[in-house]
mmCIF file of C-alpha atoms and ligand atoms in Angstrom:
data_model
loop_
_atom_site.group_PDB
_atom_site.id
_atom_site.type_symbol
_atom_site.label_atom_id
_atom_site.label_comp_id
_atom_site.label_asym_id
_atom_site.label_seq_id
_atom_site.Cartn_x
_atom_site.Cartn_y
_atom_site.Cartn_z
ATOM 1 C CA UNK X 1 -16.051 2.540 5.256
ATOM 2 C CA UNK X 2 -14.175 3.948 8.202
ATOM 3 C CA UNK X 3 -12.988 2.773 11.511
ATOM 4 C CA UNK X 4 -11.104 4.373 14.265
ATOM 5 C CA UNK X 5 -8.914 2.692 16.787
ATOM 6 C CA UNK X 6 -8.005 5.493 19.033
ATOM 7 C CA UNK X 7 -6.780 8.457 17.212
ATOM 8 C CA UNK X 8 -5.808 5.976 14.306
ATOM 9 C CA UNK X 9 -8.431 5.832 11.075
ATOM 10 C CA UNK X 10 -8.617 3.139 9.004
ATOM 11 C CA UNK X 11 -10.415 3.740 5.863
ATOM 12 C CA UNK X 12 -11.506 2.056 2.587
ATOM 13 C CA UNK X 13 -12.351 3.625 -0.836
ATOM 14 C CA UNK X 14 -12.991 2.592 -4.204
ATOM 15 C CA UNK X 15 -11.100 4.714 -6.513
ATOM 16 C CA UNK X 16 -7.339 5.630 -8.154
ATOM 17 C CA UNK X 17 -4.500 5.614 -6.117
ATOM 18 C CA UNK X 18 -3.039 8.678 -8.218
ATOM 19 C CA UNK X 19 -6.095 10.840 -7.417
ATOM 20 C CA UNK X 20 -5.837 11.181 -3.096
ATOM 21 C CA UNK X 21 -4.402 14.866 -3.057
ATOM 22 C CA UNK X 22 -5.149 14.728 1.020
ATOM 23 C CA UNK X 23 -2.526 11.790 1.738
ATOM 24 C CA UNK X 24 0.736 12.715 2.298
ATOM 25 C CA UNK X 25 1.809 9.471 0.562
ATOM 26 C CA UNK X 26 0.854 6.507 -1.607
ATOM 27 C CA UNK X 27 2.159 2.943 -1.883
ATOM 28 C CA UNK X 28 2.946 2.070 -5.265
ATOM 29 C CA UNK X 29 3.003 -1.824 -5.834
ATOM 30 C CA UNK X 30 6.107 -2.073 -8.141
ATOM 31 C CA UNK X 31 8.736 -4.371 -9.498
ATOM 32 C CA UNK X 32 12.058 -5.271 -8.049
ATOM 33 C CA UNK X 33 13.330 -2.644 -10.833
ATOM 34 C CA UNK X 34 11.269 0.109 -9.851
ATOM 35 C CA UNK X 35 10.106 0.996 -13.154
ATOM 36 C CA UNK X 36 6.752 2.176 -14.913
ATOM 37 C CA UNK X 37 5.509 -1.757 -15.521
ATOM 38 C CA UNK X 38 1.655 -1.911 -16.071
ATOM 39 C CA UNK X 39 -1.131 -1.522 -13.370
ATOM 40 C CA UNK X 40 -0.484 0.415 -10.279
ATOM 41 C CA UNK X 41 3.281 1.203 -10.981
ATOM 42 C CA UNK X 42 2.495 2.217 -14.388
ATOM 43 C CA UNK X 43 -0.705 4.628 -13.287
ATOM 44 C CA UNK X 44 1.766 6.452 -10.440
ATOM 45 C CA UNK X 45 4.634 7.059 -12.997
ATOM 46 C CA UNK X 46 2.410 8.806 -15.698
ATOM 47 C CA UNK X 47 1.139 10.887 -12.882
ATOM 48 C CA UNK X 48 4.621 11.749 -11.658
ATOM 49 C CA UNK X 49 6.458 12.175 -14.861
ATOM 50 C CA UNK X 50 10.014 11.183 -15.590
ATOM 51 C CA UNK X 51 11.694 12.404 -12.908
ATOM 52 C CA UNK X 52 10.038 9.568 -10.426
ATOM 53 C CA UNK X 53 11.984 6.867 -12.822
ATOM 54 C CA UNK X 54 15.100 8.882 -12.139
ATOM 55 C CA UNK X 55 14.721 9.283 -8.954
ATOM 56 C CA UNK X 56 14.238 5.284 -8.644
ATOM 57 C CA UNK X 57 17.127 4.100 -10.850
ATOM 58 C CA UNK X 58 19.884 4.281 -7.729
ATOM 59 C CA UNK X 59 17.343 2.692 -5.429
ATOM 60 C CA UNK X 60 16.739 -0.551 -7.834
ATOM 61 C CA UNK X 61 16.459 -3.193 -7.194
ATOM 62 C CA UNK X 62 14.450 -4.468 -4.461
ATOM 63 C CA UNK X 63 13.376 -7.782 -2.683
ATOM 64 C CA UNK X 64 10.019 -9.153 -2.312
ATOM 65 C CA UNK X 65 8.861 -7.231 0.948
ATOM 66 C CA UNK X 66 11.240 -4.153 0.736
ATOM 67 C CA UNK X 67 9.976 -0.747 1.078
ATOM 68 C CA UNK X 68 12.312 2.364 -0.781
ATOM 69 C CA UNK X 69 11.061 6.092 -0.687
ATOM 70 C CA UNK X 70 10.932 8.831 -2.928
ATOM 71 C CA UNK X 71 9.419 12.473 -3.907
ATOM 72 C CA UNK X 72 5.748 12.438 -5.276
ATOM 73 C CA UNK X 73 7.004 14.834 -8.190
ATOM 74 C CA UNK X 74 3.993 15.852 -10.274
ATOM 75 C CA UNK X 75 1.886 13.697 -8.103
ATOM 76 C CA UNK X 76 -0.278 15.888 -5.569
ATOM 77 C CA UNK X 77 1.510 13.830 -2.531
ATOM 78 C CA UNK X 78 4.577 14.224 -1.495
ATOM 79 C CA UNK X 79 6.250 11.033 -1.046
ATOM 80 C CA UNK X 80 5.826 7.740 -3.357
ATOM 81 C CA UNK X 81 6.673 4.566 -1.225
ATOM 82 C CA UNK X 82 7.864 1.364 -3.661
ATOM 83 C CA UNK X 83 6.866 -1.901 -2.120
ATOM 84 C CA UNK X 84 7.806 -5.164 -3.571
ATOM 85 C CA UNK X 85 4.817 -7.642 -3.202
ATOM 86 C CA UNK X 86 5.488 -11.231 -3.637
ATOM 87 C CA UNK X 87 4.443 -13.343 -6.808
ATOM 88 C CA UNK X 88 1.451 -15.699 -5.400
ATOM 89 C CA UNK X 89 2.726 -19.080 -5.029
ATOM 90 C CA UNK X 90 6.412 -18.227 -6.181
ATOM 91 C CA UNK X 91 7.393 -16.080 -3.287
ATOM 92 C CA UNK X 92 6.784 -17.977 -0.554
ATOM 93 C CA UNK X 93 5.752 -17.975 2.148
ATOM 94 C CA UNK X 94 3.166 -15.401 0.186
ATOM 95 C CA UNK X 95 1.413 -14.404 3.141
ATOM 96 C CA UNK X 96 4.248 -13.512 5.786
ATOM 97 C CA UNK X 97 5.637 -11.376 2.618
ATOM 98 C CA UNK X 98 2.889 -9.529 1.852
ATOM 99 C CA UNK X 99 2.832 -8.553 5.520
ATOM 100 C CA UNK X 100 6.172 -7.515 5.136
ATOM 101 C CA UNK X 101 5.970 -5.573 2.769
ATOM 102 C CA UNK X 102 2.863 -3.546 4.729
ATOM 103 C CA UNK X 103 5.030 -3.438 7.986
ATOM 104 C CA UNK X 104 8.127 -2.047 5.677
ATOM 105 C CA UNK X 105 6.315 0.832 3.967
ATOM 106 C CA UNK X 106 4.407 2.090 7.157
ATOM 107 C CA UNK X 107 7.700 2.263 9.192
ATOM 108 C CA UNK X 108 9.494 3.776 6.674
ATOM 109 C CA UNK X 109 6.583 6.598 6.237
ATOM 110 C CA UNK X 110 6.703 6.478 10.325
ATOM 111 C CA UNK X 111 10.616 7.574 10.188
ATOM 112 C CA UNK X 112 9.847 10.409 7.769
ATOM 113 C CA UNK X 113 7.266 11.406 10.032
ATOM 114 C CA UNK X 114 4.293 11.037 7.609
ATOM 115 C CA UNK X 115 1.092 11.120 8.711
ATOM 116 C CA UNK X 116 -1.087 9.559 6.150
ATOM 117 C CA UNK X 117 -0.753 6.757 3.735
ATOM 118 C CA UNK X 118 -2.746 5.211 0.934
ATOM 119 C CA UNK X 119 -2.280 1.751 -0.020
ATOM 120 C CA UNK X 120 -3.704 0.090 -3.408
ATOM 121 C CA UNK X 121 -3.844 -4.042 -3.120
ATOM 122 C CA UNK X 122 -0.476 -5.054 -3.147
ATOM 123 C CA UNK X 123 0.116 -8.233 -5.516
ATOM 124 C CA UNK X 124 -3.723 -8.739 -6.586
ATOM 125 C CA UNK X 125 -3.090 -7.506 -9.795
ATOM 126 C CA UNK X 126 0.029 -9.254 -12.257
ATOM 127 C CA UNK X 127 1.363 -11.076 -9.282
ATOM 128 C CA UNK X 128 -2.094 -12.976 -8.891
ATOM 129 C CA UNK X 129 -2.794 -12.930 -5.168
ATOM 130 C CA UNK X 130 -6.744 -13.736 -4.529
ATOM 131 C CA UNK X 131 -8.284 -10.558 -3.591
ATOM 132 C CA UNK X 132 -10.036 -12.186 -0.164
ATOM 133 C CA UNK X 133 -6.419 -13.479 1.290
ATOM 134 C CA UNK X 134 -4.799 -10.571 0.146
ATOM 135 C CA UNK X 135 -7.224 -8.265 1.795
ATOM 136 C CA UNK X 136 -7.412 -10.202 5.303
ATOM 137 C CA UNK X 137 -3.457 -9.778 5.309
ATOM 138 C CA UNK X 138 -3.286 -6.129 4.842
ATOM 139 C CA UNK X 139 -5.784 -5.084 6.922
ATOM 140 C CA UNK X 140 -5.217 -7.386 9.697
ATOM 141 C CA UNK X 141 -1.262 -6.202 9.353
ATOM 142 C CA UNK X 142 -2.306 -2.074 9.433
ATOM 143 C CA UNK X 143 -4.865 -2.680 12.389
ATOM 144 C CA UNK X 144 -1.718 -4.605 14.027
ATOM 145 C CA UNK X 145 0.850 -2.114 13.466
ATOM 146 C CA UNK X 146 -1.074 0.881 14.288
ATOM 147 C CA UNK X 147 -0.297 1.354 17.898
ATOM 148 C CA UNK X 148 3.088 1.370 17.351
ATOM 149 C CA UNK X 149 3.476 4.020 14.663
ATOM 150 C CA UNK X 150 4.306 7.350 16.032
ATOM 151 C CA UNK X 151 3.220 9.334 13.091
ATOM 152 C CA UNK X 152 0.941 7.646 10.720
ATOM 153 C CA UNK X 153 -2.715 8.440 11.622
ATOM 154 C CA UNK X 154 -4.384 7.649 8.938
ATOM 155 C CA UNK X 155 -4.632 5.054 6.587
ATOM 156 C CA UNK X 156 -6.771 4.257 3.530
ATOM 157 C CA UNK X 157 -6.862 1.633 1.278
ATOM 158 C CA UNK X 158 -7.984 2.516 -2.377
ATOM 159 C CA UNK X 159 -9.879 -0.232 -4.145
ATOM 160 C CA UNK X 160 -9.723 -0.180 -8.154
ATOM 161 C CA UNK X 161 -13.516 -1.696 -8.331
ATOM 162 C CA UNK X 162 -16.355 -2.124 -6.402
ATOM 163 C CA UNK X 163 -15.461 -5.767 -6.249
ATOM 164 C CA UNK X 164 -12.380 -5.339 -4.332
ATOM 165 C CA UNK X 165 -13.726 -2.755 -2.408
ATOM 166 C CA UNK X 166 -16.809 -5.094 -1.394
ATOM 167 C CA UNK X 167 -14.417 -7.815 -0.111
ATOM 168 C CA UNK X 168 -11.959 -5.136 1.672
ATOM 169 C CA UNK X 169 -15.117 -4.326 3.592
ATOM 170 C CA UNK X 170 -16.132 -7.731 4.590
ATOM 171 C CA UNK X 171 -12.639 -8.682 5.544
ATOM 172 C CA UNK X 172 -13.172 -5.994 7.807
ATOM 173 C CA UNK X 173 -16.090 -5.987 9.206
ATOM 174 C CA UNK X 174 -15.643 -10.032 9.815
ATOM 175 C CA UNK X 175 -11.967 -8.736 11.963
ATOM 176 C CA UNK X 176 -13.538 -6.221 13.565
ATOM 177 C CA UNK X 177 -16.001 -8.109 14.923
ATOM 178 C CA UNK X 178 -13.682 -11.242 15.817
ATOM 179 C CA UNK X 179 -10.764 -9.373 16.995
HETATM 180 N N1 AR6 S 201 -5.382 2.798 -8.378
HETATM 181 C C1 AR6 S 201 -5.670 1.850 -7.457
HETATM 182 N N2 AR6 S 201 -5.588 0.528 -7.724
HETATM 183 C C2 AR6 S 201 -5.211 0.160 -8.966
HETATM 184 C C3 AR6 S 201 -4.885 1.095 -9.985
HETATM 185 C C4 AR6 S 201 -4.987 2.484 -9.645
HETATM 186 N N3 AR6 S 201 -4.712 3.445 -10.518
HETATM 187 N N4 AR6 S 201 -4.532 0.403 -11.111
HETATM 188 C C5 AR6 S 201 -4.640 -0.910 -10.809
HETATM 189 N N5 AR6 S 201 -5.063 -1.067 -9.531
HETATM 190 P P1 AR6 S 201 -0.853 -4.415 -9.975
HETATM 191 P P2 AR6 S 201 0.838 -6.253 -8.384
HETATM 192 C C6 AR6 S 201 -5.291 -2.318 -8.768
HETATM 193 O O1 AR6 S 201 -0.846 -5.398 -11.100
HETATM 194 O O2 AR6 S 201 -0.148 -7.363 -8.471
HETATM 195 C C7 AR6 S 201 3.127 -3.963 -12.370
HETATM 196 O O3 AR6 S 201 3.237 -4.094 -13.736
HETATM 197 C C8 AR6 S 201 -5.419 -3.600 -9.542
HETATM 198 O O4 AR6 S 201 -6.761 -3.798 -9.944
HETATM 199 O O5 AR6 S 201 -0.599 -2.993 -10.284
HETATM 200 O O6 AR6 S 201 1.510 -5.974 -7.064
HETATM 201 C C9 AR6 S 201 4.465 -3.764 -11.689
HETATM 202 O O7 AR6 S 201 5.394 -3.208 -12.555
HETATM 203 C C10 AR6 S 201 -4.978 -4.647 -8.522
HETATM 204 O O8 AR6 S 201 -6.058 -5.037 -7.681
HETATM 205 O O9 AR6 S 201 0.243 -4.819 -8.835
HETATM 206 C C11 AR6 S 201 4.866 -5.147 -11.236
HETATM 207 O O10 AR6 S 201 5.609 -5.842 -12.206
HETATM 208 C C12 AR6 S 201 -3.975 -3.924 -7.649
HETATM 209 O O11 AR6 S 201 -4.141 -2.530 -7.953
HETATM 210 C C13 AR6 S 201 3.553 -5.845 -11.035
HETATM 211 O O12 AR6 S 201 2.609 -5.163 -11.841
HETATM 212 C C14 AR6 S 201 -2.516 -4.304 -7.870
HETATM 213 O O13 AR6 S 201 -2.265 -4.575 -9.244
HETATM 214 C C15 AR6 S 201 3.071 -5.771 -9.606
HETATM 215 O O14 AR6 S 201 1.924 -6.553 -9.477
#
């Protein structure tokens, strides 16, 4: 699925956030020490090898809704942005986080004048945010931010299953149509 608000496309995909040569950068969801972990984290560190840990270390550590920046490495993008996604329930308020933490990665790619970005779903994983509330936050906080990004044209959101991708698609569709 694929909208455009001006010259800014919003798009959704099921698939692996390691494998989107055409972005110019990809959100990893990581932990406030900015190391491998498990899900998302640990999928974008085996693709970038060792040197992405390295290159971490000195940026570590990070609060919920920070954004840091680094080289892609092995990875076929060239930059790696770390966000910090809040625990469900523990990092409250969840939702004005979360937001945060979509507003903090697309400026930062906006001040190195990156043009596209690919988000996975921030905190639905280990830090247990429901997929539907998670969704309706990211999306409505991209569409939001769009028109003032000088750089960023394109985002897309990569969805591990076809059950995230689903709701990502309702969430939406349902915002689209109530804007
Ligand atoms: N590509 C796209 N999405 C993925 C991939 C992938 N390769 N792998 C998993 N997902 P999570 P969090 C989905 O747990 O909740 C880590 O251990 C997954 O299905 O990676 O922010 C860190 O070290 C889920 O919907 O991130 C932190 O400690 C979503 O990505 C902690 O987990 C996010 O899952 C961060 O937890």
């Amino acid at each position: 699925m694929r909208v455009q608000q001006g010259d800014f496309t919003l798009e959704i995909v099921q698939g692996d956030i390691t494998k989107q040569p055409d972005m110019e950068a990809i959100v990893n969801a990581a932990n406030a020490q900015l190391m491998p972990g498990g899900g998302v984290a640990g999928a974008i560190h085996r693709a970038a090898g060792p040197e992405l840990a390295e290159a971490c270390r000195p940026l570590a550590p990070i609060r919920p809704g920070q954004a840091v920046i680094t080289p892609g490495f092995r990875l076929p993008n060239r930059y790696v942005i770390h966000v910090l996604g809040p625990v469900y329930g523990r990092d409250v308020p969840s939702d004005r986080i979360l937001a945060e933490a979509y507003r903090n990665a697309l400026k930062l790619a906006d001040e190195h004048g990156i043009r596209s970005v690919a988000f996975p779903a921030i905190s639905t994983g280990v830090f247990g945010y429901p997929m539907e509330e998670a969704a309706e936050v990211a999306l409505k906080t991209v569409l939001e931010a769009a028109p003032k990004l000088r750089h960023v044209r394109h985002v897309r959101f990569v969805l591990f299953d076809e059950r995230a991708r689903r709701i990502h698609e309702e969430v939406l569709a349902r915002l689209q149509a109530t804007p």
